[in-house]
Coordinates of C-alpha atoms in Angstrom, one line a residue:
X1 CA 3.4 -81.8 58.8
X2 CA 0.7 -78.6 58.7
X3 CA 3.9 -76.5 59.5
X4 CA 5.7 -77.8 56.7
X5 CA 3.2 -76.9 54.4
X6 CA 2.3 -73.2 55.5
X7 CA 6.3 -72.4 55.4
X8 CA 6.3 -74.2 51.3
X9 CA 3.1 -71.9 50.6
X10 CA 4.7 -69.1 51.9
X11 CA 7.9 -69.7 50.0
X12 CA 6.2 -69.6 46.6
X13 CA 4.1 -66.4 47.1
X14 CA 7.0 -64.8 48.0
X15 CA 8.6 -63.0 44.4
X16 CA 11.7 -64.1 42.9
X17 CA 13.4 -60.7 43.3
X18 CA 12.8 -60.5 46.6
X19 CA 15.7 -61.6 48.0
X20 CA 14.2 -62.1 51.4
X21 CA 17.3 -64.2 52.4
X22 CA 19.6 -61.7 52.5
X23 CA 17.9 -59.6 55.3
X24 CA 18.6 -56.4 53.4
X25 CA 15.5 -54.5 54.4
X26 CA 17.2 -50.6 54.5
X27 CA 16.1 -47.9 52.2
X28 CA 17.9 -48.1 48.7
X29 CA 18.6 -45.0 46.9
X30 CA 16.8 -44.0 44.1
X31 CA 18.3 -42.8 40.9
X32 CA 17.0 -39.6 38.8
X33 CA 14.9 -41.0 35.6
X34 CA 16.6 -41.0 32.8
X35 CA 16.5 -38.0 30.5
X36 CA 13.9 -37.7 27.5
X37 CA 15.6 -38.1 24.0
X38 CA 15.6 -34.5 22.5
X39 CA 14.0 -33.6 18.9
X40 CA 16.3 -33.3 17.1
X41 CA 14.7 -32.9 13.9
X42 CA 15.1 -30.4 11.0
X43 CA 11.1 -29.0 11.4
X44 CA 11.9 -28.3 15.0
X45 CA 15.4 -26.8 14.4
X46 CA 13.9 -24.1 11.9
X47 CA 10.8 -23.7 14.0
X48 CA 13.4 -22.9 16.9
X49 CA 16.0 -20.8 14.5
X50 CA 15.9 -17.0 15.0
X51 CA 14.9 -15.1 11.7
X52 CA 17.9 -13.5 10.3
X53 CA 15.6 -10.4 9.7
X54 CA 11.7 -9.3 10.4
X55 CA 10.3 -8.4 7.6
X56 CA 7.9 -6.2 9.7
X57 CA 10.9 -3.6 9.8
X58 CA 11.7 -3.3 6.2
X59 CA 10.8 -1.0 4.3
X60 CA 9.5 -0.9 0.7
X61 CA 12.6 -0.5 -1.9
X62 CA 12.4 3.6 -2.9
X63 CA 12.9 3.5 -6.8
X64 CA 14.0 6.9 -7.8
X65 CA 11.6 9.4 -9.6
X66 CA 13.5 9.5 -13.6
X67 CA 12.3 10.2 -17.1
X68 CA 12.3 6.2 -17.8
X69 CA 9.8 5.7 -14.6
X70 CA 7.8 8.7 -16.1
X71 CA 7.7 7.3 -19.7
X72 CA 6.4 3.7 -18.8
X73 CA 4.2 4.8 -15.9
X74 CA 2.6 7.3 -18.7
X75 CA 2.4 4.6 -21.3
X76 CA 0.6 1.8 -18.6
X77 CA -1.6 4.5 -17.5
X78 CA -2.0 5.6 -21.4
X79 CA -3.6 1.9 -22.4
X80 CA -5.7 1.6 -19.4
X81 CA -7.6 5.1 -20.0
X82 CA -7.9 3.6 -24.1
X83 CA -9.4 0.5 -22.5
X84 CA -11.6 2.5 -20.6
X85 CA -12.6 4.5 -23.5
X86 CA -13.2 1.9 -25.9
X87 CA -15.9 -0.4 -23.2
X88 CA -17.4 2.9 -22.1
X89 CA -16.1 2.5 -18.5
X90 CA -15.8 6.6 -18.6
X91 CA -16.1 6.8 -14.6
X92 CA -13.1 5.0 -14.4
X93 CA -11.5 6.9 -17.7
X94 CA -12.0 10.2 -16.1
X95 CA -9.3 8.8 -13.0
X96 CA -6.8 8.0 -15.7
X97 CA -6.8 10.7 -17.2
X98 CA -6.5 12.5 -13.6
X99 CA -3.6 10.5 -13.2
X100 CA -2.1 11.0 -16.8
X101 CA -2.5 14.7 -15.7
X102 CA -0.4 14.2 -12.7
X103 CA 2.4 12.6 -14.9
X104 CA 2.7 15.2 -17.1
X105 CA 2.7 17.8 -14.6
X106 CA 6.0 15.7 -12.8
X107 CA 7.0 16.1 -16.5
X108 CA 6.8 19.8 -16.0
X109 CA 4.6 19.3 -19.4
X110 CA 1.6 21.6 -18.0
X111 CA -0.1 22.2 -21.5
X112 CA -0.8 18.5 -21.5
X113 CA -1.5 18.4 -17.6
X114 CA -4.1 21.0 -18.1
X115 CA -5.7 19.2 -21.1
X116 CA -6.2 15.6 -19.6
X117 CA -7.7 17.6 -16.4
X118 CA -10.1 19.3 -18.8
X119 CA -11.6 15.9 -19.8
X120 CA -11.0 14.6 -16.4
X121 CA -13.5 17.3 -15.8
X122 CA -16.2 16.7 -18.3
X123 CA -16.6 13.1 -17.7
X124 CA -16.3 13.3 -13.9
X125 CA -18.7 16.1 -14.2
X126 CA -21.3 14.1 -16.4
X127 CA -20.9 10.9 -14.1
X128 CA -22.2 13.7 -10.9
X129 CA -18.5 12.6 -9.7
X130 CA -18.4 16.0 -7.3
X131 CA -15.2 15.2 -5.1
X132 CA -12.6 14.0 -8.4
X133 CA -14.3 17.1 -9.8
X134 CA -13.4 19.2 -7.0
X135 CA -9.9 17.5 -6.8
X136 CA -9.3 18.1 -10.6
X137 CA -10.8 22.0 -11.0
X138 CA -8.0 22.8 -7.8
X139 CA -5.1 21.1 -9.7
X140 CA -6.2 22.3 -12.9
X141 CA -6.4 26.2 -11.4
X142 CA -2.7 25.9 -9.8
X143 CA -1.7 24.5 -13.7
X144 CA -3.3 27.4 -15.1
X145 CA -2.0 30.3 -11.8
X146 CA 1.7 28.1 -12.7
X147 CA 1.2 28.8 -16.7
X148 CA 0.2 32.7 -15.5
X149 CA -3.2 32.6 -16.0
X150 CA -5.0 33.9 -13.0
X151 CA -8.1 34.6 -14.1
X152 CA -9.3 31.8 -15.2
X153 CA -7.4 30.0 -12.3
X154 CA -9.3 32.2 -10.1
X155 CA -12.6 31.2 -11.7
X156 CA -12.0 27.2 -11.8
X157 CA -11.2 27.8 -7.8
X158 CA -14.4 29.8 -7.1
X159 CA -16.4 26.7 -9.4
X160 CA -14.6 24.0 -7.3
X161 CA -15.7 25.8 -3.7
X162 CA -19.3 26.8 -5.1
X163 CA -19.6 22.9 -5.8
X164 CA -18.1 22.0 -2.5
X165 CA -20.7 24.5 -0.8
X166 CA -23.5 23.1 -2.1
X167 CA -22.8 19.2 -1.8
X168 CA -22.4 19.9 2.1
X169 CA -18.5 19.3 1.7
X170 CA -17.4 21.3 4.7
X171 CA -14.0 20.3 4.2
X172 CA -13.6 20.7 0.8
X173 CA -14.6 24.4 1.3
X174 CA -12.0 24.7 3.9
X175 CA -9.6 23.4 1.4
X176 CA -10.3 25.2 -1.7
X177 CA -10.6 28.3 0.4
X178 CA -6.5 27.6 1.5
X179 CA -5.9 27.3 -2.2
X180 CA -7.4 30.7 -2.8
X181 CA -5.3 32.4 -0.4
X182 CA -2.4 30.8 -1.6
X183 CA -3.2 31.3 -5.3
X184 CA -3.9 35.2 -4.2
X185 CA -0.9 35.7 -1.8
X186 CA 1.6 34.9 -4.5
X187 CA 0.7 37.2 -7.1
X188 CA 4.0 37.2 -9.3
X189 CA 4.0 33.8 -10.3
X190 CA 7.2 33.0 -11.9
X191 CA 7.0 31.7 -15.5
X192 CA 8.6 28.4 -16.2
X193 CA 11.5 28.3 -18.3
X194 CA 11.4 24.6 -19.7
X195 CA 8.3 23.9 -20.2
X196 CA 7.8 21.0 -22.9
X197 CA 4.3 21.2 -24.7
X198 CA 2.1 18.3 -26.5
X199 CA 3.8 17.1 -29.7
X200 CA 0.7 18.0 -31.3
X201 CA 1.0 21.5 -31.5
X202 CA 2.0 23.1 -34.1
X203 CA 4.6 24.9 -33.4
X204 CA 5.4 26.2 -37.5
X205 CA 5.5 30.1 -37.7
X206 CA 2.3 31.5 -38.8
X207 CA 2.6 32.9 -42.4
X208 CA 2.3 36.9 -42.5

């Protein structure tokens, strides 16, 4: 009777799947584990899509130089300096006009050029601005060495280096020296051919 109970404990702690009856006690052969189920969704995808272009290698879009660029880049430029003007910002005024000058002179109208760099001058000089005035006495002596005047070109390019010497502006003395040699080593300066003036001169023959 104590042998019949130890084999019906046995029995029952033995598992279900077990299949101890059959004897089969070799080594079964295991199976690879199923594969994981792939992302599939549309996040992913364009996270994982190659750019059809890198915006690193392109370059800005080159608009042409025309009169039609000139004209509304003079007219923005025009209302900002009158903005400056009128709230009494004249630091920043004396830059637009600087750059007004630069228009005109793509314009190949140098009277004008030579005009805006003259007030470019007094206000820059009167705000103790000494590089834009250096800048603008060089561009305004190759306007004036361009319109034939040499003299006077001469004497804005000795101003802007005497200003550069004694502000401590090494380089700009190096610079406006370069300017003097070039201004010197062409000494037949060609006169322009087409050059269009300020609308405000009179151009009405004097009366005899």
């Amino acid at each position: 009777m104590r042998y019949i109970i130890l084999i019906i404990l046995c029995a029952l702690n033995l598992s279900a799947s077990a299949q101890w009856w059959r004897g089969d006690f070799k080594k079964h052969t295991r199976y690879p584990q199923i594969a994981q189920v792939k992302d599939r969704s549309l996040k992913n995808y364009l996270a994982a899509k190659r750019p059809p272009y890198n915006p690193k290698t392109l370059s800005a879009a080159v608009i042409p130089r025309s009169q039609f660029n000139l004209e509304i880049n003079e007219r923005i430029v025009m209302r900002a300096a009158q903005h400056n003007m009128r709230f009494r910002e004249y630091a920043q005024a004396s830059y637009r006009f600087s750059e007004l000058a630069r228009i005109y002179v793509g314009e190949n109208r140098l009277s004008e050029a030579k005009w805006y760099y003259l007030q470019s001058i007094l206000i820059s000089k009167q705000q103790s601005d000494h590089q834009h005035t250096i800048n603008n006495l060089v561009s305004l002596a190759l306007i004036k060495a361009d319109l034939g005047d040499m003299t006077q070109a001469h004497q804005d390019l000795t101003e802007a280096r005497d200003l550069a010497r004694n502000t401590g502006r090494t380089q700009d003395v190096k610079m406006v020296d370069e300017k003097i040699k070039f201004v010197q080593s062409n000494k037949v300066w060609l006169p322009k051919s087409e050059l269009r003036y300020a609308e405000a001169v009179d151009t009405a023959p004097k009366s005899k």
